[in-house]
Each structure stands twice: as structure tokens, then as C-alpha cells.
Amino acid sequence: MRKQLYSAVAAVSLVAAWGPGACAKDPPAGLDLVRQLNRAFEDVAERVSPAVVVINVVQKTTSPSSEGEEDDSFQGLPPGFWRKFHEQFKRQMPDESRAEGSGIIVRDNGYILTNGHVIQDAESIQVRLQDGRVFKGVLRGIDSQSDVAVIKIEAGGLPVAKLGDSNKTRVGEFAIAIGAPFSLDYSVTFGHISAKSRSVIEGYEGAGMDQDFLQTDALINPGNSGGPLLNIEGQVIGINTLIRGLHTGIAFAIPSNLAREVADQIIAYGRFSRPWLGIYIQSLRENADLRQQFRDINDGVVISRILPKGPAGKSNLKPTDVILAIDGQHVSTAEQLRAAIREKKIGRPVRLDVFRDGKTIEVSVSPGEYVDPTPVAVETKAPTKGPAGAMADLGITVKPLTPELASQFGVDTARGVVIAAVERDSPAGRKGLKPGEIITSINRRQISSPKEFREALKTLDLDKGVLVDLLSSEAARFEILKRTEP
């Protein structure tokens, strides 16, 4: 059946080639296939739409923040990410305390799957069905790491959407979206699955989150969030959650297998118990800059940041370690590592095969239970002026690390230099380096003073990239700084 439907797409161009007046003759042989394809899309829309809901949210009123300051309760995202994502849509609405999204009925007794950011800061939730009935929604739980949320309405005998197996989804197959973009309820769009296992998206910092997006060119806009992405069989293969700019034809959905796993626990227990290591990771094979720095190894998952209060913070793991396997199970991508950790027992040690300094070692870590971290406010002094530590190439100014500064910035180290100022449009500024962070090494060369910092910079090649190890009260991490692209 699926092969016939794809043949029908080719037949569309054959029908078009006939031109005006051709309908008086016998239709081309492919027209029946086109009609089958048309009926397939109609059938999916007709069968699944009753299980899709429109969610209207009145958000809690928050006190205005200081200029340039934004609050995100979803840690691991760039500041103000979801606010920027909804910005254009909210300008269409008279009251910015209101938001709208979509959802999917997954249990006939009123359990609805949606995005966490749709009901973020909700004071009240209203759920509207396709038949016009309106219900009060009650939040059952949110998993901020996957952006999956479950709400409950008091109703029974509801139509239910069937969750498919997202692991079987193939790049190139049809994808159909149903939702309420810009308050246009039950809009149906279609396209294809453009890619799988997307997590590194410009403007979106997903390295610390449990994300493994399906990418689609089906037209998705604000208001589609939380709605289904379907295959041609009418099965939910993803939860629409993210767009790469309006009208770009690039959108992302949470795979249905991950959404199902999270939702089942939330429905049963009101929360998702997530094992985690407290590390930020990047796939070596997917990052050319990393491959340039790690030439001795071709595959694995690089630790870019370690949260000191997380499980890995108590282990022998270090930033720049490359994880090759977990309990003997090889991992090549960040998604594989996250999936492997999700299967582990909280508190039970796991064995990591780690590549470090040219050899493979074993490191034992006991996964903990993930808890949303509380933001740490870092107070910084005004940058000191003068020649010491001013480096225009990287765009940062540094100063010596004293015991008083280490205490002020909440770090337990006597080695390194403190970043005093960062130029916005510079290699350091583009990578998010901040005043108050400690530089401990450059290209694996330890730094203890501004003088050592300047000496290290003499050997750098910004075209190839500079590996900078950083430490703050929030995390140990590294960044690769490069010259501005021409």
C-alpha cells in the first residue's frame, strides 16, 4: 500500500503534464493512484482529528523582570527560549497572559498528551474537543527534560489517538500534522520526515536535555505545539514541539516512543522518574569542530560540561572525556547515551568506557534521579581596565583568581583565571562565555595566571578552533572558540 502511495506522488506530475482540455480524453493510468493518495490523507484527517484537542491557557502573572533579564523554569534551554518561540504568535493575541496549543487524547478517560511549554505557568487550562465540548484541564505532570506534559479532563468514552513506533519511522516517509496554528483550529498540513535524531539545533541548547527530535517539512507554526505528527497509517509518530523559524519548512517533534514512556509514568505516578548523570554531551561524529580537537578517536560521545552537584560531579569523569560504552553497550550519539541511561536503575552503578589522553579507562558512576536545578545567581564585579589579560582575539579580559574571588563565584579551585569581561560579537561572546567563569586550561594547557594565559594564546589558531576549559558554580564545561566566519 505504501509503495503504491509513493507511486501516486509521481503520477501527480503526469496528470499535470496533460494540460488544459486533456480531461476529455482517457485519464492517465496514474490517476487512480493519485486518488488513493488523496483518500489516504483525507482518511487520516477524518479519523485522528476527533482525538486532537485545542488547549487554551491563562498564564500566571509574573512581576516584571529587570531590563534584559528573562526567566526560564525549563533549565537547559537558552534564556527566554520558549518566550521567543511564542513571541510572534503572542503578538496576534490581545492578552499576552494567554497562550494556545494543541494536544492528543491518549486515554479514553480523559488523559491528554501535550508539550510542557504549552501549559508552562498555567493558572487555568481549558480543553476544547472537535465536537465543541469544553472541559477544565488539570495538570497531571511535566517532564521538562523532554518537554512532555500530561493534563486530565473529567470525561469518558473519548476518541483516542494511536501512538505508533517512532523507531520504525523512516526518513522520506509522509508526515501529517494536525493542530491549531494561530488559532486556526484543526488545520491539517503534510510533508515528509526530513531527518531523525536531531538534537543540535542552532538557537536551541538541547545538549543537556533528553531530546531526540524527528525533523519534518510539514508546515508547523505556534499553536501546533503539543499536537500530533502522523504517518500515512494515521499513527502518532511524534509530538510537534519546536520550529526553526516561521515559514522555514523546518520543524521538530518529540518521538512517540519517548513521549509514551514519559506519559505512562506521569499518568501512573504523577511524575517521570528520570535517571541522569548530570553531564552535557555532544556526539563526536556530528561535530566537525570536535573531530578537529579529538583526532585520536573517531566515534563516541564527548562530555562538554559536568554539573558539580550531579552524580558525575562525584565521579572521576572530566570534561573532554569521550564516552564509548555503557555497561559494554557501545554508544555513538548523544541520543544513544541518553536512552541507555534512561534504562538504568537509580543508585545502581554503571560502568563507562571512557577515552582520555590517548587510552581507554573505566569509570563507575551511579545515576541519580533528575531534579530541575535551581538557577544560581552569579554576582560579578565591574571589569578591571588595564593591560593585564586583555585579549582582543578571543574577546575576553581576564584577571587573577584569588581565594576571595573563588569564594565569591562559588568554585573550589586555586588554579585558573577569572573572566572579567566578554565582548558580545567575539569568539567568546558567541559561545556564551560569561564574566565570573574560570578558565582552567587552553588546548589542554593548564592556566594559573594572566601571564600563562597570554603565553598560551601565542600558539593558538582560531581558524582551527581553541579548546577552552571552564569552571563555574553551575558546571565544569568546555567550549571551542573559532574566528568569525567570512
Coordinates of C-alpha atoms in Angstrom, one line a residue:
M1 CA 0.0 0.0 0.0
R2 CA 2.7 2.5 1.0
K3 CA 4.7 1.7 -2.3
Q4 CA 1.5 2.5 -4.2
L5 CA 1.0 5.8 -2.4
Y6 CA 4.6 6.9 -3.3
S7 CA 3.9 5.9 -6.9
A8 CA 0.9 8.2 -6.8
V9 CA 3.1 11.2 -6.0
A10 CA 5.0 10.6 -9.3
A11 CA 1.7 10.3 -11.0
V12 CA 0.7 13.9 -10.0
S13 CA 3.3 15.3 -12.4
L14 CA 2.0 13.0 -15.1
V15 CA -1.5 14.4 -14.6
A16 CA -0.3 17.9 -14.7
A17 CA 1.6 17.3 -17.9
W18 CA -1.6 16.6 -19.8
G19 CA -2.5 20.3 -19.7
P20 CA -5.8 22.1 -20.4
G21 CA -8.5 20.1 -22.1
A22 CA -6.8 16.8 -21.6
C23 CA -9.7 15.6 -19.3
A24 CA -11.8 14.9 -22.3
K25 CA -9.6 12.0 -23.1
D26 CA -9.0 8.9 -21.2
P27 CA -7.2 9.8 -17.8
P28 CA -3.6 8.6 -17.4
A29 CA -3.1 5.3 -15.6
G30 CA -1.5 7.0 -12.6
L31 CA -4.7 9.0 -11.8
D32 CA -6.2 6.2 -9.7
L33 CA -3.0 6.1 -7.6
V34 CA -3.3 9.9 -7.1
R35 CA -6.9 9.4 -5.9
Q36 CA -5.8 6.7 -3.5
L37 CA -3.2 9.0 -2.0
N38 CA -5.8 11.8 -1.7
R39 CA -8.2 9.5 0.1
A40 CA -5.4 8.3 2.4
F41 CA -4.7 11.9 3.6
E42 CA -8.5 12.5 3.9
D43 CA -8.9 9.3 6.0
V44 CA -6.1 10.2 8.4
A45 CA -7.5 13.7 9.0
E46 CA -11.0 12.3 9.5
R47 CA -10.0 9.5 11.8
V48 CA -7.5 11.4 14.0
S49 CA -8.9 14.9 14.3
P50 CA -11.5 13.9 16.9
A51 CA -8.7 12.8 19.2
V52 CA -6.9 16.2 18.8
V53 CA -7.8 19.0 21.3
V54 CA -7.2 22.7 21.4
I55 CA -5.7 23.9 24.7
N56 CA -6.2 27.5 25.9
V57 CA -4.1 28.6 28.8
V58 CA -4.3 31.6 31.1
Q59 CA -0.8 32.1 32.5
K60 CA 0.2 33.2 35.9
T61 CA 1.0 36.9 36.2
T62 CA 4.7 37.4 37.0
S63 CA 6.3 40.6 38.2
P64 CA 8.3 42.4 35.5
S65 CA 12.0 41.4 35.4
S66 CA 14.9 43.8 35.1
E67 CA 15.8 45.0 31.6
G68 CA 17.4 42.3 29.6
E69 CA 16.6 39.6 32.2
E70 CA 14.4 36.6 31.4
D71 CA 13.3 33.7 33.5
D72 CA 13.1 30.1 32.3
S73 CA 11.8 27.4 34.6
F74 CA 12.9 24.9 32.0
Q75 CA 16.6 24.5 32.7
G76 CA 18.9 23.5 29.9
L77 CA 17.3 25.9 27.4
P78 CA 18.7 29.2 26.4
P79 CA 17.4 32.2 28.3
G80 CA 13.9 33.2 27.1
F81 CA 13.8 30.3 24.6
W82 CA 10.1 29.5 24.7
R83 CA 9.2 33.1 25.1
K84 CA 11.0 33.9 21.8
F85 CA 9.4 30.8 20.3
H86 CA 5.9 32.2 21.1
E87 CA 6.7 35.9 20.6
Q88 CA 5.2 36.3 17.1
F89 CA 2.1 34.3 17.9
K90 CA 1.5 36.2 21.1
R91 CA 1.6 39.5 19.2
Q92 CA -1.5 38.3 17.5
M93 CA -3.4 37.9 20.8
P94 CA -4.8 40.8 22.8
D95 CA -3.8 39.5 26.1
E96 CA -0.2 38.3 26.5
S97 CA -1.1 36.3 29.6
R98 CA -2.9 33.8 27.3
A99 CA -1.4 31.1 25.2
E100 CA -2.8 28.4 22.9
G101 CA -1.6 25.0 21.8
S102 CA -2.7 21.5 20.9
G103 CA -2.9 18.1 22.5
I104 CA -3.7 14.5 21.9
I105 CA -6.1 12.3 23.8
V106 CA -4.2 9.1 24.7
R107 CA -6.6 7.5 27.2
D108 CA -10.4 7.4 26.7
N109 CA -10.9 8.5 30.3
G110 CA -9.5 12.0 29.7
Y111 CA -5.7 11.9 29.7
I112 CA -4.2 14.2 27.2
L113 CA -0.6 14.4 26.0
T114 CA 0.9 17.8 25.1
N115 CA 4.1 19.9 25.4
G116 CA 5.3 21.2 28.7
H117 CA 5.9 24.7 27.3
V118 CA 2.2 24.9 26.2
I119 CA 1.0 24.8 29.8
Q120 CA 4.0 26.4 31.5
D121 CA 3.0 28.8 34.3
A122 CA -0.7 27.9 33.7
E123 CA -3.2 29.5 36.1
S124 CA -6.1 27.8 34.3
I125 CA -6.3 25.3 31.4
Q126 CA -9.2 25.0 29.1
V127 CA -9.5 22.0 26.7
R128 CA -11.8 22.1 23.7
L129 CA -12.7 19.0 21.7
Q130 CA -13.5 18.9 18.0
D131 CA -17.2 18.4 18.8
G132 CA -17.3 21.7 20.6
R133 CA -17.3 20.4 24.2
V134 CA -15.1 22.4 26.6
F135 CA -13.5 21.0 29.8
K136 CA -11.4 22.3 32.6
G137 CA -7.9 20.7 32.3
V138 CA -5.9 19.7 35.3
L139 CA -2.1 19.4 35.0
R140 CA -1.0 15.8 35.9
G141 CA 2.7 16.3 35.4
I142 CA 5.6 17.8 33.4
D143 CA 8.9 16.3 32.4
S144 CA 10.9 19.4 31.5
Q145 CA 13.8 17.4 30.0
S146 CA 11.7 16.0 27.2
D147 CA 9.1 18.9 27.2
V148 CA 6.3 16.3 27.6
A149 CA 3.3 17.1 29.8
V150 CA 0.0 15.3 30.6
I151 CA -3.2 17.0 31.5
K152 CA -6.5 15.4 32.6
I153 CA -10.1 16.3 31.9
E154 CA -13.2 14.7 33.5
A155 CA -14.7 12.8 30.6
G156 CA -15.2 9.3 29.4
G157 CA -15.6 7.4 26.2
L158 CA -13.3 9.8 24.3
P159 CA -11.7 9.1 20.9
V160 CA -8.1 8.1 21.3
A161 CA -5.1 8.6 19.0
K162 CA -2.9 5.6 18.4
L163 CA 0.7 6.0 19.2
G164 CA 3.0 4.4 16.7
D165 CA 6.5 3.1 16.9
S166 CA 8.8 6.0 16.2
N167 CA 11.8 3.8 15.9
K168 CA 10.3 2.4 12.7
T169 CA 9.9 5.9 11.2
R170 CA 12.0 6.3 8.1
V171 CA 13.4 9.5 6.6
G172 CA 11.4 10.4 3.5
E173 CA 8.1 9.0 4.5
F174 CA 5.0 11.1 4.7
A175 CA 4.3 13.2 7.8
I176 CA 0.9 14.8 8.6
A177 CA 0.4 17.4 11.3
I178 CA -2.9 18.4 12.9
G179 CA -3.2 21.3 15.3
A180 CA -4.4 24.9 15.9
P181 CA -1.7 27.2 14.4
F182 CA -2.5 30.9 15.0
S183 CA -6.0 29.9 16.4
L184 CA -6.9 28.2 13.1
D185 CA -8.3 25.0 14.8
Y186 CA -7.8 21.6 13.2
S187 CA -5.6 22.7 10.4
V188 CA -4.1 19.8 8.5
T189 CA -0.7 20.0 6.8
F190 CA 1.6 17.4 5.3
G191 CA 5.2 16.9 4.2
H192 CA 7.9 14.3 5.0
I193 CA 10.2 13.2 7.7
S194 CA 13.3 15.2 6.8
A195 CA 15.7 13.7 9.3
K196 CA 15.9 11.7 12.6
S197 CA 17.8 12.1 15.9
R198 CA 18.1 15.8 15.8
S199 CA 19.3 17.5 19.0
V200 CA 21.9 20.1 18.0
I201 CA 19.8 22.9 16.7
E202 CA 21.1 26.5 16.3
G203 CA 19.5 28.8 18.9
Y204 CA 18.4 25.8 20.9
E205 CA 20.7 24.3 23.6
G206 CA 19.5 20.7 23.9
A207 CA 22.8 19.1 24.9
G208 CA 21.7 18.7 28.5
M209 CA 18.2 17.6 27.7
D210 CA 16.6 14.4 26.8
Q211 CA 15.8 15.2 23.2
D212 CA 15.9 13.1 20.0
F213 CA 13.8 15.1 17.6
L214 CA 12.2 14.0 14.3
Q215 CA 12.6 16.7 11.8
T216 CA 9.8 17.4 9.3
D217 CA 9.0 19.8 6.5
A218 CA 5.2 19.6 7.3
L219 CA 4.1 23.2 7.9
I220 CA 4.1 23.7 11.7
N221 CA 3.6 27.1 13.5
P222 CA 3.0 28.3 17.0
G223 CA -0.3 26.7 18.1
N224 CA 0.7 23.3 16.7
S225 CA 2.8 22.6 19.8
G226 CA 1.6 19.5 21.5
G227 CA -0.3 18.3 18.5
P228 CA 0.4 15.1 16.6
L229 CA 2.7 14.3 13.8
L230 CA 1.3 11.3 12.0
N231 CA 2.4 8.7 9.5
I232 CA 0.2 7.7 6.5
E233 CA -1.4 5.0 8.6
G234 CA -2.8 7.6 11.0
Q235 CA -0.4 6.6 13.9
V236 CA 1.2 9.3 16.0
I237 CA 4.9 9.2 15.5
G238 CA 5.8 12.5 17.1
I239 CA 4.6 15.4 19.2
N240 CA 5.1 18.7 17.4
T241 CA 7.2 20.9 19.7
L242 CA 9.7 23.2 18.0
I243 CA 10.2 25.2 14.8
R244 CA 13.3 26.6 13.3
G245 CA 11.9 30.0 12.5
L246 CA 8.5 30.7 10.9
H247 CA 7.8 29.6 7.4
T248 CA 11.2 27.8 7.0
G249 CA 9.8 24.3 6.5
I250 CA 11.9 23.0 9.3
A251 CA 10.1 21.8 12.4
F252 CA 10.8 19.2 15.1
A253 CA 8.7 16.6 17.0
I254 CA 9.4 14.5 20.1
P255 CA 9.4 10.9 19.0
S256 CA 6.3 9.0 20.1
N257 CA 8.3 6.2 21.9
L258 CA 9.9 8.8 24.2
A259 CA 6.6 10.6 24.7
R260 CA 4.8 7.3 25.5
E261 CA 7.4 6.3 28.1
V262 CA 7.3 9.6 29.9
A263 CA 3.5 10.0 29.7
D264 CA 2.8 6.4 31.1
Q265 CA 4.8 7.2 34.2
I266 CA 3.2 10.6 34.7
I267 CA -0.2 9.1 34.4
A268 CA 0.6 6.3 36.8
Y269 CA 2.7 8.3 39.4
G270 CA 2.2 12.0 38.6
R271 CA 5.9 12.3 37.6
F272 CA 8.6 10.8 35.5
S273 CA 11.5 9.3 37.5
R274 CA 14.5 10.0 35.3
P275 CA 18.0 8.6 35.9
W276 CA 20.7 11.1 34.9
L277 CA 24.4 11.6 35.2
G278 CA 24.4 15.4 35.3
I279 CA 26.5 15.9 32.2
Y280 CA 26.1 17.8 28.9
I281 CA 27.2 15.8 25.9
Q282 CA 27.9 16.1 22.2
S283 CA 28.2 13.4 19.5
L284 CA 31.8 13.3 18.2
R285 CA 30.7 12.2 14.7
E286 CA 28.2 15.1 14.3
N287 CA 30.6 17.9 15.1
A288 CA 33.4 18.9 12.8
D289 CA 35.0 21.2 15.4
L290 CA 35.1 18.4 18.0
R291 CA 36.7 16.0 15.4
Q292 CA 39.4 18.6 14.8
Q293 CA 40.2 18.6 18.5
F294 CA 39.9 14.8 19.1
R295 CA 41.9 13.3 16.3
D296 CA 42.9 10.1 18.1
I297 CA 39.3 8.8 18.1
N298 CA 36.5 8.8 15.5
D299 CA 33.4 7.9 17.5
G300 CA 31.8 8.4 20.9
V301 CA 30.1 11.0 23.0
V302 CA 32.1 13.9 24.4
I303 CA 31.4 15.3 27.8
S304 CA 31.3 19.1 27.4
R305 CA 30.1 20.0 30.9
I306 CA 29.7 18.4 34.3
L307 CA 27.3 19.7 36.9
P308 CA 29.2 19.6 40.2
K309 CA 26.1 18.7 42.2
G310 CA 25.1 15.9 39.8
P311 CA 26.1 12.2 40.0
A312 CA 29.0 12.7 37.6
G313 CA 30.3 15.5 39.8
K314 CA 31.2 12.9 42.4
S315 CA 32.9 10.6 39.9
N316 CA 36.2 10.6 38.1
L317 CA 34.7 11.9 34.9
K318 CA 36.1 15.1 33.4
P319 CA 35.1 17.5 30.6
T320 CA 36.6 16.4 27.3
D321 CA 36.2 12.7 28.3
V322 CA 34.8 10.6 25.4
I323 CA 32.3 8.0 26.5
L324 CA 32.5 4.9 24.3
A325 CA 30.2 2.4 26.0
I326 CA 27.8 2.0 29.0
D327 CA 28.0 -1.4 30.7
G328 CA 29.5 -2.7 27.5
Q329 CA 26.8 -1.2 25.2
H330 CA 28.5 0.9 22.6
V331 CA 27.2 4.5 22.2
S332 CA 28.0 6.7 19.2
T333 CA 25.5 9.5 19.7
A334 CA 24.1 11.7 22.5
E335 CA 20.7 10.1 21.8
Q336 CA 22.0 6.6 22.3
L337 CA 23.7 7.6 25.6
R338 CA 20.6 9.2 27.0
A339 CA 18.4 6.2 26.0
A340 CA 20.9 3.8 27.6
I341 CA 20.9 5.8 30.9
R342 CA 17.1 6.0 31.0
E343 CA 17.1 2.2 31.2
K344 CA 19.3 2.1 34.2
K345 CA 18.3 1.9 37.9
I346 CA 18.7 5.0 40.0
G347 CA 21.5 4.5 42.5
R348 CA 22.9 1.4 40.8
P349 CA 26.5 1.9 39.5
V350 CA 27.1 1.7 35.7
R351 CA 30.4 1.2 34.0
L352 CA 31.5 3.7 31.5
D353 CA 34.3 3.0 29.0
V354 CA 36.0 6.4 28.6
F355 CA 38.7 7.6 26.2
R356 CA 41.0 10.0 27.8
D357 CA 44.6 11.2 27.0
G358 CA 45.1 8.5 24.3
K359 CA 43.8 5.5 26.3
T360 CA 40.6 3.9 27.4
I361 CA 39.8 3.7 31.1
E362 CA 36.8 2.5 33.1
V363 CA 34.8 5.0 35.2
S364 CA 32.0 4.0 37.6
V365 CA 29.0 6.3 38.1
S366 CA 25.8 5.8 40.0
P367 CA 22.9 7.6 38.1
G368 CA 20.8 9.8 40.4
E369 CA 17.3 11.0 39.9
Y370 CA 16.9 14.2 37.9
V371 CA 15.6 17.2 39.7
D372 CA 15.2 20.6 38.0
P373 CA 18.2 22.6 39.1
T374 CA 17.6 25.9 40.8
P375 CA 19.3 28.8 38.9
V376 CA 22.4 30.2 40.6
A377 CA 22.7 33.9 40.6
V378 CA 26.4 34.9 40.0
E379 CA 27.4 38.4 41.1
T380 CA 30.3 39.9 39.2
K381 CA 32.4 43.0 39.7
A382 CA 32.9 45.6 37.0
P383 CA 35.8 44.6 34.6
T384 CA 39.2 45.9 35.6
K385 CA 40.8 48.1 33.0
G386 CA 44.4 48.0 32.0
P387 CA 46.8 45.8 30.0
A388 CA 46.6 42.7 32.3
G389 CA 44.8 39.9 30.5
A390 CA 43.1 42.0 27.7
M391 CA 42.9 39.7 24.7
A392 CA 41.1 41.1 21.6
D393 CA 41.4 37.9 19.5
L394 CA 39.2 35.9 21.9
G395 CA 37.2 38.9 23.0
I396 CA 37.7 38.5 26.8
T397 CA 39.5 40.2 29.6
V398 CA 40.8 38.1 32.5
K399 CA 42.2 38.7 36.0
P400 CA 44.0 36.6 38.6
L401 CA 41.9 34.1 40.6
T402 CA 42.2 34.9 44.3
P403 CA 40.7 32.9 47.2
E404 CA 38.2 35.7 47.7
L405 CA 37.1 35.6 44.0
A406 CA 36.9 31.8 44.2
S407 CA 34.6 32.1 47.2
Q408 CA 32.6 34.9 45.5
F409 CA 32.0 32.8 42.4
G410 CA 31.3 29.6 44.3
V411 CA 34.1 27.5 42.9
D412 CA 36.5 25.2 44.7
T413 CA 39.8 25.7 42.9
A414 CA 43.0 27.6 43.3
R415 CA 44.1 27.3 39.6
G416 CA 42.8 29.4 36.7
V417 CA 42.0 32.9 35.7
V418 CA 38.7 34.8 36.1
I419 CA 36.9 36.1 33.1
A420 CA 36.3 39.8 33.9
A421 CA 34.6 41.0 30.6
V422 CA 33.4 39.4 27.4
E423 CA 32.8 41.3 24.1
R424 CA 29.5 40.4 22.6
D425 CA 30.5 39.9 19.0
S426 CA 33.6 37.8 19.6
P427 CA 34.6 34.1 19.6
A428 CA 34.0 34.0 23.4
G429 CA 30.8 36.0 23.2
R430 CA 29.3 33.9 20.5
K431 CA 29.9 30.7 22.6
G432 CA 28.3 32.2 25.7
L433 CA 31.3 32.7 27.9
K434 CA 30.4 34.9 30.9
P435 CA 32.1 37.1 33.4
G436 CA 32.8 35.2 36.6
E437 CA 33.6 31.9 34.9
I438 CA 37.1 30.4 35.5
I439 CA 39.3 29.4 32.6
T440 CA 41.4 26.4 33.8
S441 CA 43.1 25.4 30.6
I442 CA 43.5 26.3 27.0
N443 CA 44.1 23.5 24.4
R444 CA 44.7 21.2 27.4
R445 CA 47.4 23.5 28.8
Q446 CA 46.7 24.4 32.4
I447 CA 46.4 28.1 33.2
S448 CA 47.1 29.6 36.6
S449 CA 47.7 33.3 35.9
P450 CA 47.1 36.0 33.3
K451 CA 50.7 35.7 32.2
E452 CA 50.3 31.9 31.5
F453 CA 47.0 32.8 29.7
R454 CA 48.8 35.3 27.4
E455 CA 51.6 32.8 26.8
A456 CA 49.1 30.1 25.8
L457 CA 47.4 32.5 23.4
K458 CA 50.5 33.0 21.4
T459 CA 50.2 29.4 20.0
L460 CA 46.5 29.5 19.1
D461 CA 44.9 29.1 15.7
L462 CA 41.4 30.4 15.8
D463 CA 40.7 29.1 12.3
K464 CA 41.2 25.5 13.6
G465 CA 39.5 26.2 16.9
V466 CA 40.6 26.8 20.5
L467 CA 39.6 24.3 23.3
V468 CA 38.9 26.3 26.5
D469 CA 38.1 24.5 29.8
L470 CA 35.7 26.5 32.0
L471 CA 34.5 26.2 35.6
S472 CA 31.7 27.9 37.4
S473 CA 29.4 27.3 40.4
E474 CA 26.9 25.7 37.9
A475 CA 29.2 23.4 35.9
A476 CA 32.6 22.4 34.6
R477 CA 32.5 22.5 30.8
F478 CA 34.5 23.3 27.7
E479 CA 33.9 25.4 24.6
I480 CA 35.6 25.5 21.2
L481 CA 36.2 29.1 20.1
K482 CA 36.7 30.0 16.5
R483 CA 37.3 33.1 14.3
T484 CA 34.2 34.7 12.8
E485 CA 33.2 33.0 9.5
P486 CA 33.8 35.3 6.5

